[in-house]
Short mmCIF file of C-alpha atoms and ligand atoms in Angstrom, two decimals:
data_model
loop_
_atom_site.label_atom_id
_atom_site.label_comp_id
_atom_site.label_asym_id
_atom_site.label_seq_id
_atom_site.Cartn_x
_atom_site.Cartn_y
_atom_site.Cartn_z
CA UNK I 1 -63.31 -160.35 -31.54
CA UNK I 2 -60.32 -158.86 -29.30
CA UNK I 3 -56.83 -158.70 -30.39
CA UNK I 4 -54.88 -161.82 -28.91
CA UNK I 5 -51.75 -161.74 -30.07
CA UNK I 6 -49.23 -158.08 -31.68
CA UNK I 7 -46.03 -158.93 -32.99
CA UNK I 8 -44.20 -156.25 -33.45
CA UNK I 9 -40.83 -156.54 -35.96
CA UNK I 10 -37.67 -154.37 -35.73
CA UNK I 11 -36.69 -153.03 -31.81
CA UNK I 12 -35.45 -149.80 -32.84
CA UNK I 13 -37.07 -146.22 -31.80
CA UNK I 14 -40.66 -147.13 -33.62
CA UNK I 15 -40.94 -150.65 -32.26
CA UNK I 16 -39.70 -150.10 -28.65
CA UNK I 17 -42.03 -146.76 -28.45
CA UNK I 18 -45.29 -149.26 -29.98
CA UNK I 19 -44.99 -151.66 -27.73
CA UNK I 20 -44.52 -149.32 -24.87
CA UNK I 21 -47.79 -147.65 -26.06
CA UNK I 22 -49.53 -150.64 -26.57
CA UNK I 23 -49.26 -151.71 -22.89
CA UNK I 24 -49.91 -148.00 -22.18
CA UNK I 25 -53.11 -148.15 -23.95
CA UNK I 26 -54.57 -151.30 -22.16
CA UNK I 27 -53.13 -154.00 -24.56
CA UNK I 28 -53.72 -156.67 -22.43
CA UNK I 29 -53.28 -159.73 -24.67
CA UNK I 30 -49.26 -161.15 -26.08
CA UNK I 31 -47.26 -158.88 -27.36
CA UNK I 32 -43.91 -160.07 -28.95
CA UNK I 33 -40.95 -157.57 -30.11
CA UNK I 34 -38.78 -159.10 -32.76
CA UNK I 35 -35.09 -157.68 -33.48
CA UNK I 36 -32.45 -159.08 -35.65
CA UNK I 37 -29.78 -156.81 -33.48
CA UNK I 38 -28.18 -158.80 -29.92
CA UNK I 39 -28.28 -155.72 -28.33
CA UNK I 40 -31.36 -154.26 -25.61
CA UNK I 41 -32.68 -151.96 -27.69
CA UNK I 42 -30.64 -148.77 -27.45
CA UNK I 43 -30.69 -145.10 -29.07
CA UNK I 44 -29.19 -144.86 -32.43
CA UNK I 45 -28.33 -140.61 -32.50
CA UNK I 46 -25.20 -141.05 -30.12
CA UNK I 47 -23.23 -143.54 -32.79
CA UNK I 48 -22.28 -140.35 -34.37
CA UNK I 49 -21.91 -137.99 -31.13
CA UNK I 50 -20.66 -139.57 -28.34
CA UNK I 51 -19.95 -143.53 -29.38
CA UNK I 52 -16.91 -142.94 -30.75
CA UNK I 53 -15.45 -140.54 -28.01
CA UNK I 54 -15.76 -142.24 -25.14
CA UNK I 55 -13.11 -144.21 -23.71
CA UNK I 56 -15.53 -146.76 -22.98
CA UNK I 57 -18.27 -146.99 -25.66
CA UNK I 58 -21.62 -147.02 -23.81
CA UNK I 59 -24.95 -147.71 -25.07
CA UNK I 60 -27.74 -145.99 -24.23
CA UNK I 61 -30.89 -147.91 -23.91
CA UNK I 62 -33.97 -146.94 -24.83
CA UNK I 63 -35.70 -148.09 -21.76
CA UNK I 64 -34.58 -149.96 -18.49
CA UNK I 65 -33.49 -153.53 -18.69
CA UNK I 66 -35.78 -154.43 -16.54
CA UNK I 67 -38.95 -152.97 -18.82
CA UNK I 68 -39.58 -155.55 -20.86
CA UNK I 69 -40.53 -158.12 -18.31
CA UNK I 70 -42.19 -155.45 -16.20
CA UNK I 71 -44.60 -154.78 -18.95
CA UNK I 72 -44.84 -158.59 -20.44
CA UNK I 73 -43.06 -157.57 -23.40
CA UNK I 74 -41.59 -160.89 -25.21
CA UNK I 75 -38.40 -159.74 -26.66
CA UNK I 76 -36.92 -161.94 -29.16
CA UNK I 77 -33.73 -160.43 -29.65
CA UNK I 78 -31.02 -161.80 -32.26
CA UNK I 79 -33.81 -162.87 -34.59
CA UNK I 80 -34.43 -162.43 -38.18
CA UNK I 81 -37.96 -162.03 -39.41
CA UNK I 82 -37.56 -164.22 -43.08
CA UNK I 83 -41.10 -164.04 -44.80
CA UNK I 84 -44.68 -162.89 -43.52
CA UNK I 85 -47.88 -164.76 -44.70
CA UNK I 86 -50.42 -161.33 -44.22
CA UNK I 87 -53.35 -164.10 -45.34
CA UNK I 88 -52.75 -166.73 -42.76
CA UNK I 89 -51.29 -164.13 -40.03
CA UNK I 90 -47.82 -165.91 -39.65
CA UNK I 91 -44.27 -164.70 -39.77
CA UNK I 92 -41.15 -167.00 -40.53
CA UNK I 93 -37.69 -166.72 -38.84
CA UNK I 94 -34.71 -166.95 -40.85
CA UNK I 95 -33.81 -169.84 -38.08
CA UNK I 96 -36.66 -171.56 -38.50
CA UNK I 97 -39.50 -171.25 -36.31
CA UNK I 98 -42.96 -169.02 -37.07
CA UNK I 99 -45.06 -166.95 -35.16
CA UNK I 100 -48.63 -166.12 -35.92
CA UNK I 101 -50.45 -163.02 -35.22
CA UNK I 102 -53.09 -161.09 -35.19
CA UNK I 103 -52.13 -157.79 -35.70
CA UNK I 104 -48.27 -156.87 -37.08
CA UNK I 105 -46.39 -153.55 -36.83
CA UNK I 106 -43.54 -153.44 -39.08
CA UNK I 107 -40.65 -151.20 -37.73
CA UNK I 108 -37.70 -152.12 -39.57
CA UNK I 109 -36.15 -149.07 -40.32
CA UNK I 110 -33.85 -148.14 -43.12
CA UNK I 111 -29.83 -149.39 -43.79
CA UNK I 112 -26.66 -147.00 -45.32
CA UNK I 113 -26.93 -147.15 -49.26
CA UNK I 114 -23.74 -147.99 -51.17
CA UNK I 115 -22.47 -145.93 -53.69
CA UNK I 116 -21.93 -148.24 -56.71
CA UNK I 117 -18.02 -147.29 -57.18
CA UNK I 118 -14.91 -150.22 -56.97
CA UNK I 119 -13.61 -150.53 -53.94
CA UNK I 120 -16.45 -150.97 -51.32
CA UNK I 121 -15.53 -154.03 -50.10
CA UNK I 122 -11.64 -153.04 -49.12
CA UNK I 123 -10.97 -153.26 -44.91
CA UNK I 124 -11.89 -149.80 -43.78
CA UNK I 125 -14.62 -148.51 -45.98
CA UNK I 126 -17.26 -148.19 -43.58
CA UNK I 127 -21.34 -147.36 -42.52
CA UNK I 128 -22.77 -146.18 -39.75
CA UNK I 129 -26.07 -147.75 -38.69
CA UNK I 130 -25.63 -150.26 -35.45
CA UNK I 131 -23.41 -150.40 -32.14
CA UNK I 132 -21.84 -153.28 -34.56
CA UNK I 133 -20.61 -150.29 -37.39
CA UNK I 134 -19.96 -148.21 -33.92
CA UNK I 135 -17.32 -150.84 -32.63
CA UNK I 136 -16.18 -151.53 -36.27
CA UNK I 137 -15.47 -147.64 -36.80
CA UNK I 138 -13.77 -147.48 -33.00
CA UNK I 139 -11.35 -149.98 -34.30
CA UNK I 140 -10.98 -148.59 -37.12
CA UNK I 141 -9.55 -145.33 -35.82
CA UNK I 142 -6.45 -145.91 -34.56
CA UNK I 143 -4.38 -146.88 -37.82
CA UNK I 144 -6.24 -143.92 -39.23
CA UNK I 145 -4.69 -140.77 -39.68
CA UNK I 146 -6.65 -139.93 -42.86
CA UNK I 147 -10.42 -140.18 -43.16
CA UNK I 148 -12.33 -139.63 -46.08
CA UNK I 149 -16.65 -138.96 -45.42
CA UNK I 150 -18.70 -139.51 -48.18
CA UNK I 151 -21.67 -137.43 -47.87
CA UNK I 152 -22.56 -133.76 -46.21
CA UNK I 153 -25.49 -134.83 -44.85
CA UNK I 154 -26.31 -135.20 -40.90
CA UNK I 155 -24.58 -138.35 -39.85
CA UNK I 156 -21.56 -137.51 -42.40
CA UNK I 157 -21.00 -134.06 -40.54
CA UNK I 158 -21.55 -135.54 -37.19
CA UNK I 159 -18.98 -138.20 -37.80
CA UNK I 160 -16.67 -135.57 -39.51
CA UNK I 161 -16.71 -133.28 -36.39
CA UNK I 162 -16.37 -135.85 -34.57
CA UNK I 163 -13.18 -137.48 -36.06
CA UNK I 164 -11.75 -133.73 -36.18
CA UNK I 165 -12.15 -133.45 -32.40
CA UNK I 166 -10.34 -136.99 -32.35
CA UNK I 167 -7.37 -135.55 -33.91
CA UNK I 168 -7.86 -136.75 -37.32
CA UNK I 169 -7.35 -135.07 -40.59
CA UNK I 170 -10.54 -135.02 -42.29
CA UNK I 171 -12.07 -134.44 -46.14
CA UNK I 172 -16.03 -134.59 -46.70
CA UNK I 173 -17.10 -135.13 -50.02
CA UNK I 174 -20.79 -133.62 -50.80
CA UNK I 175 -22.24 -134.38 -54.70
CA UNK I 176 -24.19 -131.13 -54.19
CA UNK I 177 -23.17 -127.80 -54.09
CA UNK I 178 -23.08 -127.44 -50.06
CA UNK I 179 -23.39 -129.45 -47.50
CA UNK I 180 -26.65 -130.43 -45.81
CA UNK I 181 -28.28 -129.25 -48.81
CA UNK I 182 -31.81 -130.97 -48.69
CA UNK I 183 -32.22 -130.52 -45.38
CA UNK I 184 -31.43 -126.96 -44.12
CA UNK I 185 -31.37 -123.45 -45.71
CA UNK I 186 -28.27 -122.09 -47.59
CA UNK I 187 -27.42 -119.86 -44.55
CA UNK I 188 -27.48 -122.63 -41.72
CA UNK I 189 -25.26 -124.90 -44.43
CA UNK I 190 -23.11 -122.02 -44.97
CA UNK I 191 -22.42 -121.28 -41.24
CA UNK I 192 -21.94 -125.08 -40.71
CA UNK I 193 -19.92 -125.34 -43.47
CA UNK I 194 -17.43 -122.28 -41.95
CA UNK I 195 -17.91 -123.66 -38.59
CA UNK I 196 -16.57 -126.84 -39.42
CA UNK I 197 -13.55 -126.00 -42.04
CA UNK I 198 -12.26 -123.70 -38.82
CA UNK I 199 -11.89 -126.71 -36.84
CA UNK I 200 -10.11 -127.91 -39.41
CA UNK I 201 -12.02 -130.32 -41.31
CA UNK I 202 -11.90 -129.91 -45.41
CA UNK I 203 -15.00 -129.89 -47.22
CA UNK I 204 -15.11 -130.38 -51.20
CA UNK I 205 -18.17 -130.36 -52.78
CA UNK I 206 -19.29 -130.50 -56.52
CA UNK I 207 -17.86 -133.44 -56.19
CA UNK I 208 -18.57 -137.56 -55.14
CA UNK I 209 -16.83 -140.25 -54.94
CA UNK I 210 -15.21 -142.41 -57.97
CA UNK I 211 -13.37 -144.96 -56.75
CA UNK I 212 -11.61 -146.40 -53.68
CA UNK I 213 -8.26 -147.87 -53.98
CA UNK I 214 -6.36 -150.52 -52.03
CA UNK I 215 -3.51 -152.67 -50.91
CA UNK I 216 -3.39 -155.84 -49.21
CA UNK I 217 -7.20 -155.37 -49.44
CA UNK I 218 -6.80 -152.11 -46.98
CA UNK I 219 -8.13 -148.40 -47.91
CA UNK I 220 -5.31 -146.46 -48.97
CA UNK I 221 -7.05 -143.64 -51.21
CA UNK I 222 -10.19 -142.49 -52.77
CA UNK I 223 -10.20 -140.44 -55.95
CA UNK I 224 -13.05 -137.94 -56.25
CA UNK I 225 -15.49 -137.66 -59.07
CA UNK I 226 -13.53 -134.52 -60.71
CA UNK I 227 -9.65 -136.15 -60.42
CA UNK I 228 -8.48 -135.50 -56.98
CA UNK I 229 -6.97 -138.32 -55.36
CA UNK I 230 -6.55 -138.32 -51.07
CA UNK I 231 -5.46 -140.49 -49.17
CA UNK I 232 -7.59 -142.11 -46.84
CA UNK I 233 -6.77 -145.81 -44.30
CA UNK I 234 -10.84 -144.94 -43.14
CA UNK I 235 -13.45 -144.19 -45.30
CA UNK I 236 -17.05 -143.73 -44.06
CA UNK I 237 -19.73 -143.82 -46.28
CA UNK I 238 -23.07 -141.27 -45.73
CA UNK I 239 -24.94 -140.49 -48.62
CA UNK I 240 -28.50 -141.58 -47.09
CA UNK I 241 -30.85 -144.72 -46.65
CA UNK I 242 -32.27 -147.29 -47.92
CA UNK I 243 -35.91 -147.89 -45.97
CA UNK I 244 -35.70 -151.95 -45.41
CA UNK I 245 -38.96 -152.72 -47.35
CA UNK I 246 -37.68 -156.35 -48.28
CA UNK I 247 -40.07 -158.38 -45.86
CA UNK I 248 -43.40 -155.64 -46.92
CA UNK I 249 -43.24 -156.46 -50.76
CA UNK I 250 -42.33 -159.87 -50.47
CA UNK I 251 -45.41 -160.38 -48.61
CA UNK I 252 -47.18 -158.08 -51.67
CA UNK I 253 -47.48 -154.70 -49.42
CA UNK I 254 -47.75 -151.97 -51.00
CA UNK I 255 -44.67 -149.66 -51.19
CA UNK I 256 -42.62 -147.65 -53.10
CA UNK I 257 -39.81 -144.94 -51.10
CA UNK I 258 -41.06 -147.23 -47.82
CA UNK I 259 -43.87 -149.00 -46.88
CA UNK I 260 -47.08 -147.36 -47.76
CA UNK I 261 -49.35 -146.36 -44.81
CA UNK I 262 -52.54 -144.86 -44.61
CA UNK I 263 -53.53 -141.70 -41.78
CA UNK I 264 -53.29 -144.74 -39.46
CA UNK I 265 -50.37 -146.14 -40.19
CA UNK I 266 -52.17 -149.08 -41.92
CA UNK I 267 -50.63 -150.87 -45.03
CA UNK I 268 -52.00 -152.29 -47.72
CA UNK I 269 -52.96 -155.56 -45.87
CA UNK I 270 -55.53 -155.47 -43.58
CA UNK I 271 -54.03 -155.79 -39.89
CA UNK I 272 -50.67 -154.64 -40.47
CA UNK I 273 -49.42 -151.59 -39.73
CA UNK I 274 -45.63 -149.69 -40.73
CA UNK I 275 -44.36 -147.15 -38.44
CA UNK I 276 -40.83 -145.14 -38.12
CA UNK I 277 -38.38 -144.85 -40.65
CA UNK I 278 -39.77 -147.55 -42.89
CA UNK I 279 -43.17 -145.97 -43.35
CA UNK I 280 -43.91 -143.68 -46.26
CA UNK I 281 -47.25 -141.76 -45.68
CA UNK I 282 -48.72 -138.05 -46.75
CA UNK I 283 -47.96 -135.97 -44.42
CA UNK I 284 -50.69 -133.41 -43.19
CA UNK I 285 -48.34 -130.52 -42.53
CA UNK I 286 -46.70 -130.91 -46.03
CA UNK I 287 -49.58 -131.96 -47.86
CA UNK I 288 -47.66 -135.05 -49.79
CA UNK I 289 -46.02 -138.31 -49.49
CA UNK I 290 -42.90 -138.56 -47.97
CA UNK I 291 -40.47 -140.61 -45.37
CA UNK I 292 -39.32 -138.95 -42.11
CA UNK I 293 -36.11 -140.66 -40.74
CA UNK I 294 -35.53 -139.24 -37.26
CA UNK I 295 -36.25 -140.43 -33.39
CA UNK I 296 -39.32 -137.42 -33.54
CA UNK I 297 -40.91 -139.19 -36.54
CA UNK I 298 -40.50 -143.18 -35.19
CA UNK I 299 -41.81 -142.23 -31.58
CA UNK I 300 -44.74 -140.45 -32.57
CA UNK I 301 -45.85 -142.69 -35.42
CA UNK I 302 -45.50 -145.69 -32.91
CA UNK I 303 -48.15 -144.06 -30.56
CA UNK I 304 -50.15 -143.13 -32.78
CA UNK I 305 -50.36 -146.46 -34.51
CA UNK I 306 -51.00 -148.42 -31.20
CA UNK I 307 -53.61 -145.93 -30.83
CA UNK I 308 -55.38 -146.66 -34.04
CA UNK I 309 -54.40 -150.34 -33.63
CA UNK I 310 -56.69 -151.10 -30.54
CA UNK I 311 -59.53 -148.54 -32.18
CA UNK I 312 -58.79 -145.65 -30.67
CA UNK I 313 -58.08 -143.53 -33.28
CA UNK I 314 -56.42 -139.57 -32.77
CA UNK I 315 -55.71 -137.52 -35.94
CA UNK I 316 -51.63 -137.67 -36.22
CA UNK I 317 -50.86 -134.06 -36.07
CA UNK I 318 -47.30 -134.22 -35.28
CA UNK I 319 -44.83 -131.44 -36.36
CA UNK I 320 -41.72 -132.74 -37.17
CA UNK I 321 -38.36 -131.88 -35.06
CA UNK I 322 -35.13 -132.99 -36.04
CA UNK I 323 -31.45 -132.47 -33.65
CA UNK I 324 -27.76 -132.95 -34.84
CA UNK I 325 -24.47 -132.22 -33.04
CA UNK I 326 -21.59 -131.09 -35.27
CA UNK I 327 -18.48 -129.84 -33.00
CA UNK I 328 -19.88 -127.11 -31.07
CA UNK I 329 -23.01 -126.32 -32.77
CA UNK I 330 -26.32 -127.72 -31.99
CA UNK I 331 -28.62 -127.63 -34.92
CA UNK I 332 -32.59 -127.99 -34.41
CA UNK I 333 -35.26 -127.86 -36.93
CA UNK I 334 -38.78 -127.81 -36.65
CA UNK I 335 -41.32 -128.25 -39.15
CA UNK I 336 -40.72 -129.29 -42.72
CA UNK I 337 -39.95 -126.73 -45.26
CA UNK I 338 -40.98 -127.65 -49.06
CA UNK I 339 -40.84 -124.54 -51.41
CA UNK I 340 -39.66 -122.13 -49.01
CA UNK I 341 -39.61 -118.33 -50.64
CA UNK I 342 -38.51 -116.45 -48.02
CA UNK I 343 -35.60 -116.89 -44.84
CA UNK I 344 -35.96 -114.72 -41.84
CA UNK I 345 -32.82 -114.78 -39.65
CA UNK I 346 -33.66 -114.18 -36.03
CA UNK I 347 -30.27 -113.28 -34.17
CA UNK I 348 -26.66 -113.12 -35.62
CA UNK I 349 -25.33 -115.67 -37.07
CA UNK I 350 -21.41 -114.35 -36.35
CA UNK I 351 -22.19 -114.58 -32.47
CA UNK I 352 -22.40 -118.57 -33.65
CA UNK I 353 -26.46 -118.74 -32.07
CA UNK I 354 -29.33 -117.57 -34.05
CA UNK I 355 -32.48 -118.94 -35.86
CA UNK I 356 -33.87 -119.23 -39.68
CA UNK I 357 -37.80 -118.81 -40.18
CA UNK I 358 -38.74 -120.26 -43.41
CA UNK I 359 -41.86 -118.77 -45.44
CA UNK I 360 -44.08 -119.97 -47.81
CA UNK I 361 -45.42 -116.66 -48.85
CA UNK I 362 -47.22 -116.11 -45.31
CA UNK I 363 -47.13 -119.34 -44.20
CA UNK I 364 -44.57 -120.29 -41.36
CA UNK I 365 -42.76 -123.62 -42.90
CA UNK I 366 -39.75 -124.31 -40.24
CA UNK I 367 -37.60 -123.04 -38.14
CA UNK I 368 -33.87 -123.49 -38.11
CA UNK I 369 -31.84 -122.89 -34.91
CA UNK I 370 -28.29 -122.76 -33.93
CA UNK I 371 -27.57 -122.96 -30.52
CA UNK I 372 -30.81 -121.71 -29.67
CA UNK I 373 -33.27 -123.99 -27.83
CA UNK I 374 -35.62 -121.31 -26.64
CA UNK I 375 -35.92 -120.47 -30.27
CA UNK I 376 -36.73 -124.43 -31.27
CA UNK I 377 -39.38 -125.32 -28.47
CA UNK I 378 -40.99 -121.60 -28.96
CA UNK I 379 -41.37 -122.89 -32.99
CA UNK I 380 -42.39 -126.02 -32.17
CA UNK I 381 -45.70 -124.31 -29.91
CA UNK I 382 -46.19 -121.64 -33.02
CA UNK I 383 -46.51 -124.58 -35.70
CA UNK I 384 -48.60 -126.98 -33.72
CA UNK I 385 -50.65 -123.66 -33.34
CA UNK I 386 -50.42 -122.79 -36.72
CA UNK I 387 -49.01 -119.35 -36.18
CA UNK I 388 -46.98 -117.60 -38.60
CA UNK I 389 -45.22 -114.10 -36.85
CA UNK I 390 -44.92 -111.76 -39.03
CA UNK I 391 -41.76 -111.15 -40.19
CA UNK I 392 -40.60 -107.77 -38.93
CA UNK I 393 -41.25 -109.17 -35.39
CA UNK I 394 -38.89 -111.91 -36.39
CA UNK I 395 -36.18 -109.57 -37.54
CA UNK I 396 -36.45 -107.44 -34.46
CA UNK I 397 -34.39 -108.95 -31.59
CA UNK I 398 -36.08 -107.38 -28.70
CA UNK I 399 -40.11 -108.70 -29.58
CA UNK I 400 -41.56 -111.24 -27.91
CA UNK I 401 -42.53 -113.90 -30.18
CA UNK I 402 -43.90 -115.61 -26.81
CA UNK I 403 -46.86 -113.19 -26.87
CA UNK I 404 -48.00 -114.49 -30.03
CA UNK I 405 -49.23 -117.79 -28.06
CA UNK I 406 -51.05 -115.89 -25.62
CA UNK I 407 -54.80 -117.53 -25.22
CA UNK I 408 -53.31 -120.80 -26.86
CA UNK I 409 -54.24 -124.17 -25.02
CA UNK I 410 -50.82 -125.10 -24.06
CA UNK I 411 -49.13 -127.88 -26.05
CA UNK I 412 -46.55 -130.70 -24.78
CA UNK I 413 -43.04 -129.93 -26.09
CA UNK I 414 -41.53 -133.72 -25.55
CA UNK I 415 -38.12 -133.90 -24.70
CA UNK I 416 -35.74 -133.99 -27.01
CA UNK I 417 -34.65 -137.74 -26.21
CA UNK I 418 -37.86 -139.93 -25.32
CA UNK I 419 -36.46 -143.00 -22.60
CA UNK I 420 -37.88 -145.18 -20.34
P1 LIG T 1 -34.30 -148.35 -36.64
O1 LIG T 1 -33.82 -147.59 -35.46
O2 LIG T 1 -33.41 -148.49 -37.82
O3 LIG T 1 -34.71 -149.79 -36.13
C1 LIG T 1 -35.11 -150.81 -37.01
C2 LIG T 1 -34.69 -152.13 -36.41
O4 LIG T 1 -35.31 -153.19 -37.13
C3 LIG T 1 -33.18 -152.38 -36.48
O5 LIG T 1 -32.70 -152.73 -35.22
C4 LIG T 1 -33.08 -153.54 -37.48
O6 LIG T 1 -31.99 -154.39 -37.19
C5 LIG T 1 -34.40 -154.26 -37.25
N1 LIG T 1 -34.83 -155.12 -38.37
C6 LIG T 1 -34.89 -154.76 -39.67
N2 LIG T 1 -35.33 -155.81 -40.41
C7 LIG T 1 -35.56 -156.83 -39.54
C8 LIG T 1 -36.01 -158.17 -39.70
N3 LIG T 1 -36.35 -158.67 -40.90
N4 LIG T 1 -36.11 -158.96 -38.61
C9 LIG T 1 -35.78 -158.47 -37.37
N5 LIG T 1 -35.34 -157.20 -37.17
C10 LIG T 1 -35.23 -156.40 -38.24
N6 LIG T 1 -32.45 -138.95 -35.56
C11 LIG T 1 -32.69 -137.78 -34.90
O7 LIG T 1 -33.85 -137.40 -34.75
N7 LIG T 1 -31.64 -137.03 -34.41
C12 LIG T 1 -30.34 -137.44 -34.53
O8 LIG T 1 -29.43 -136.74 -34.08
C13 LIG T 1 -30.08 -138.67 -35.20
N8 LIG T 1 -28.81 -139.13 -35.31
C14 LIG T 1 -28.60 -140.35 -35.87
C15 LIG T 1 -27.31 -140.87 -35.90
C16 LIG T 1 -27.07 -142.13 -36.44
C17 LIG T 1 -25.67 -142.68 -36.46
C18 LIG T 1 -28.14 -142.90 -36.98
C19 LIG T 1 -27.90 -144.25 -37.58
C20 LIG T 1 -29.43 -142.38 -36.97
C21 LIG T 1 -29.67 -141.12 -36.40
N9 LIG T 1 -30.95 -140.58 -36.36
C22 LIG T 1 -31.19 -139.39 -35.71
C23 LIG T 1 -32.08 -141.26 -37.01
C24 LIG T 1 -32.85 -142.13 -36.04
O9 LIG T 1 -31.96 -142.91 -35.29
C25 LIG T 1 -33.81 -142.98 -36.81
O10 LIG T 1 -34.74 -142.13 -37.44
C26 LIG T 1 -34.51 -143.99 -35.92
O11 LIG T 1 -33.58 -144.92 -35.43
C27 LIG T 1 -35.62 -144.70 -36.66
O12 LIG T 1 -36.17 -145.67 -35.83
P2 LIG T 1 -36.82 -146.98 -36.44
O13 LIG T 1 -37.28 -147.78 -35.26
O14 LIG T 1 -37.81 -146.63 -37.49
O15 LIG T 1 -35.65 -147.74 -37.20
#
């Protein structure tokens, strides 16, 4: 029997991109796109970049106003998704109201974890997740001289280089030795590290937060996990997410860091799928079970799942890429690099643009670019290829590491920003 009906929950990257490639894919039947956010749906990377800076803040959406109709796309925007029934195919609104189905994609993303210290609740200890934190932080800013970021990770040194370039006097604090420190190699958090203390910003890590301290129910200072006490009227809080699995194991899906998928982005009940953030799967180019958050990750699952969805399966061989802006630099990773025993570096690092290769004995794992695109779209065409170069041609400056895809079928390197 044919599909009549796709609901589709959550109208972030994943759920925008699936119904776009449902439609693309000859989905001819209803196809409804649920989001609890007021907003057209909109891309979430330039919170941290640009959001803030401009004098206007400007949203930019993830595909033309007009798209929705165009493609008979029912977007149901400001609404909640409350409870799903996988046996009798219906979802509830937290409004009231159900919708039934016949196929479900769940693309609800993931929300800023808490640290469980005092003092979360004060006025201007704040998240970053939604234009809404975006406009909270913007107010924010002015009656802040001081801010305080909890977390080195990406959105934590975005938001730090970006508050430094507004003028502000800026402390991250990082639980882990250096910053960035699951994500990247020592030598890319080092430079980062440098790169951002010379414009200013102070980084202490070893250390988290303990507690956050008022008056009048405002931030006035945070004290650090080894004493320190700083003074702070923002604080911003980064130290990861939480995938929003609520809905899933209510309704008994299976999950545990996400919502479990199979190779095609199936869950545990039969006829819905999990794609983006939310969605924890086994990855084929790292061999286990993990959860990708970035815009890479969401789009590509979402195609691949309306793919599967309307039984045309493709093998998801996506290699991860991953972007972040801090001041200056822009850092670009691609592929995913678990157990790495060996770091190339490809250029020099003090001219503030050069490249990490990261080994697994021969095997090419990632590479790690600074303000080096050539270097990031060349690894992204050696690891779809599965080409490792050896390592003195890596080293030497002047080889051509092009050559080494000579007599390849040539492979699509997307844009780094998928729209409309
Ligand atoms: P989301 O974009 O989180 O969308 C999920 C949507 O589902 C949300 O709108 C949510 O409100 C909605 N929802 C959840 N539950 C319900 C419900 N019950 N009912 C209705 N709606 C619901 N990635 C990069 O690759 N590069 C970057 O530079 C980068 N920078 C980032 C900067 C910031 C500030 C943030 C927040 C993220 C950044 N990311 C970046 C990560 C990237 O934005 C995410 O990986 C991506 O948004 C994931 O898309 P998604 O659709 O899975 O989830």
């Amino acid at each position: 029997m044919g599909i009549g009906r796709i609901a589709i929950v959550g109208t972030g990257h994943a759920g925008v991109q699936a119904a776009a490639s449902l439609r693309q894919d000859g989905f001819e039947g209803e196809l409804f796109l649920i989001g609890e956010e007021t907003d057209l749906p909109y891309h979430k990377p330039p919170l941290s970049k640009t959001f803030l800076k401009d004098d206007v803040p400007q949203l930019q959406l993830l595909r033309p106003e007009d798209f929705y109709a165009r493609n008979r796309v029912e977007l149901l925007s400001g609404r909640c998704v409350s409870a799903i029934d996988p046996a009798g195919k219906r979802l509830e609104f937290t409004h009231g109201g159900v919708l039934s189905f016949d196929r479900l994609v769940l693309a609800t993303g993931a929300r800023p974890r808490l640290p469980a210290v005092p003092g979360t609740d004060l006025e201007g200890v704040l998240a970053l997740r939604n234009r809404a934190d975006g406009l909270a932080l913007r107010a924010a800013l002015p009656a802040a001289g001081d801010v305080v970021v909890v977390g080195g990770g990406f959105i934590g040194m975005e938001l730090a280089s970006t508050f430094a370039a507004l003028g502000r006097s800026v402390a991250v604090l990082e639980a882990a030795p250096r910053i960035l420190g699951r994500a990247v190699s020592p030598l890319i958090s080092d430079h980062l590290a440098d790169r951002a203390v010379a414009s200013g910003i102070r980084i202490l890590t070893g250390t988290g937060l303990a507690a956050i301290a008022g008056e009048a129910g405002r931030v006035r200072r945070i004290t650090t996990g080894d004493g320190q006490s700083l003074p702070a009227q923002l604080v911003v809080i980064g130290i990861g997410v939480e995938p929003n699995v609520e809905l899933a194991a209510a309704a008994g899906l299976a999950f545990s860091n996400g919502i479990a998928v199979d190779a095609a982005f199936r869950t545990s009940a039969p006829d819905i799928y999990a794609v983006g953030d939310v969605a924890s799967y086994e990855h084929w180019l790292a061999g286990r079970v993990l959860r990708l958050e970035s815009v890479q990750n969401a789009t590509d699952q979402a195609r691949s799942a309306a793919a599967h969805l309307l039984g045309r399966p493709a093998p998801f061989r996506a290699v991860p890429w991953f972007w972040s802006d801090q001041g200056d630099a822009r850092l670009q990773m691609v592929g995913l690099a678990y157990d790495p025993d060996r770091d190339v570096v490809r250029g020099d690092p003090q001219s503030g643009a050069f490249s990490v290769f990261r080994y697994r004995g021969d095997r090419l794992l990632s590479i790690e670019t600074v303000n080096r695109p050539s270097d990031h779209m060349l690894g992204r065409k050696l690891l779809a290829a599965g080409i490792a170069p050896p390592i003195a041609m890596v080293r030497d400056a002047g080889a051509d590491l092009r050559s080494l895809l000579e007599g390849e079928p040539k492979t699509s390197a997307r844009a780094a920003v998928v729209s409309s």
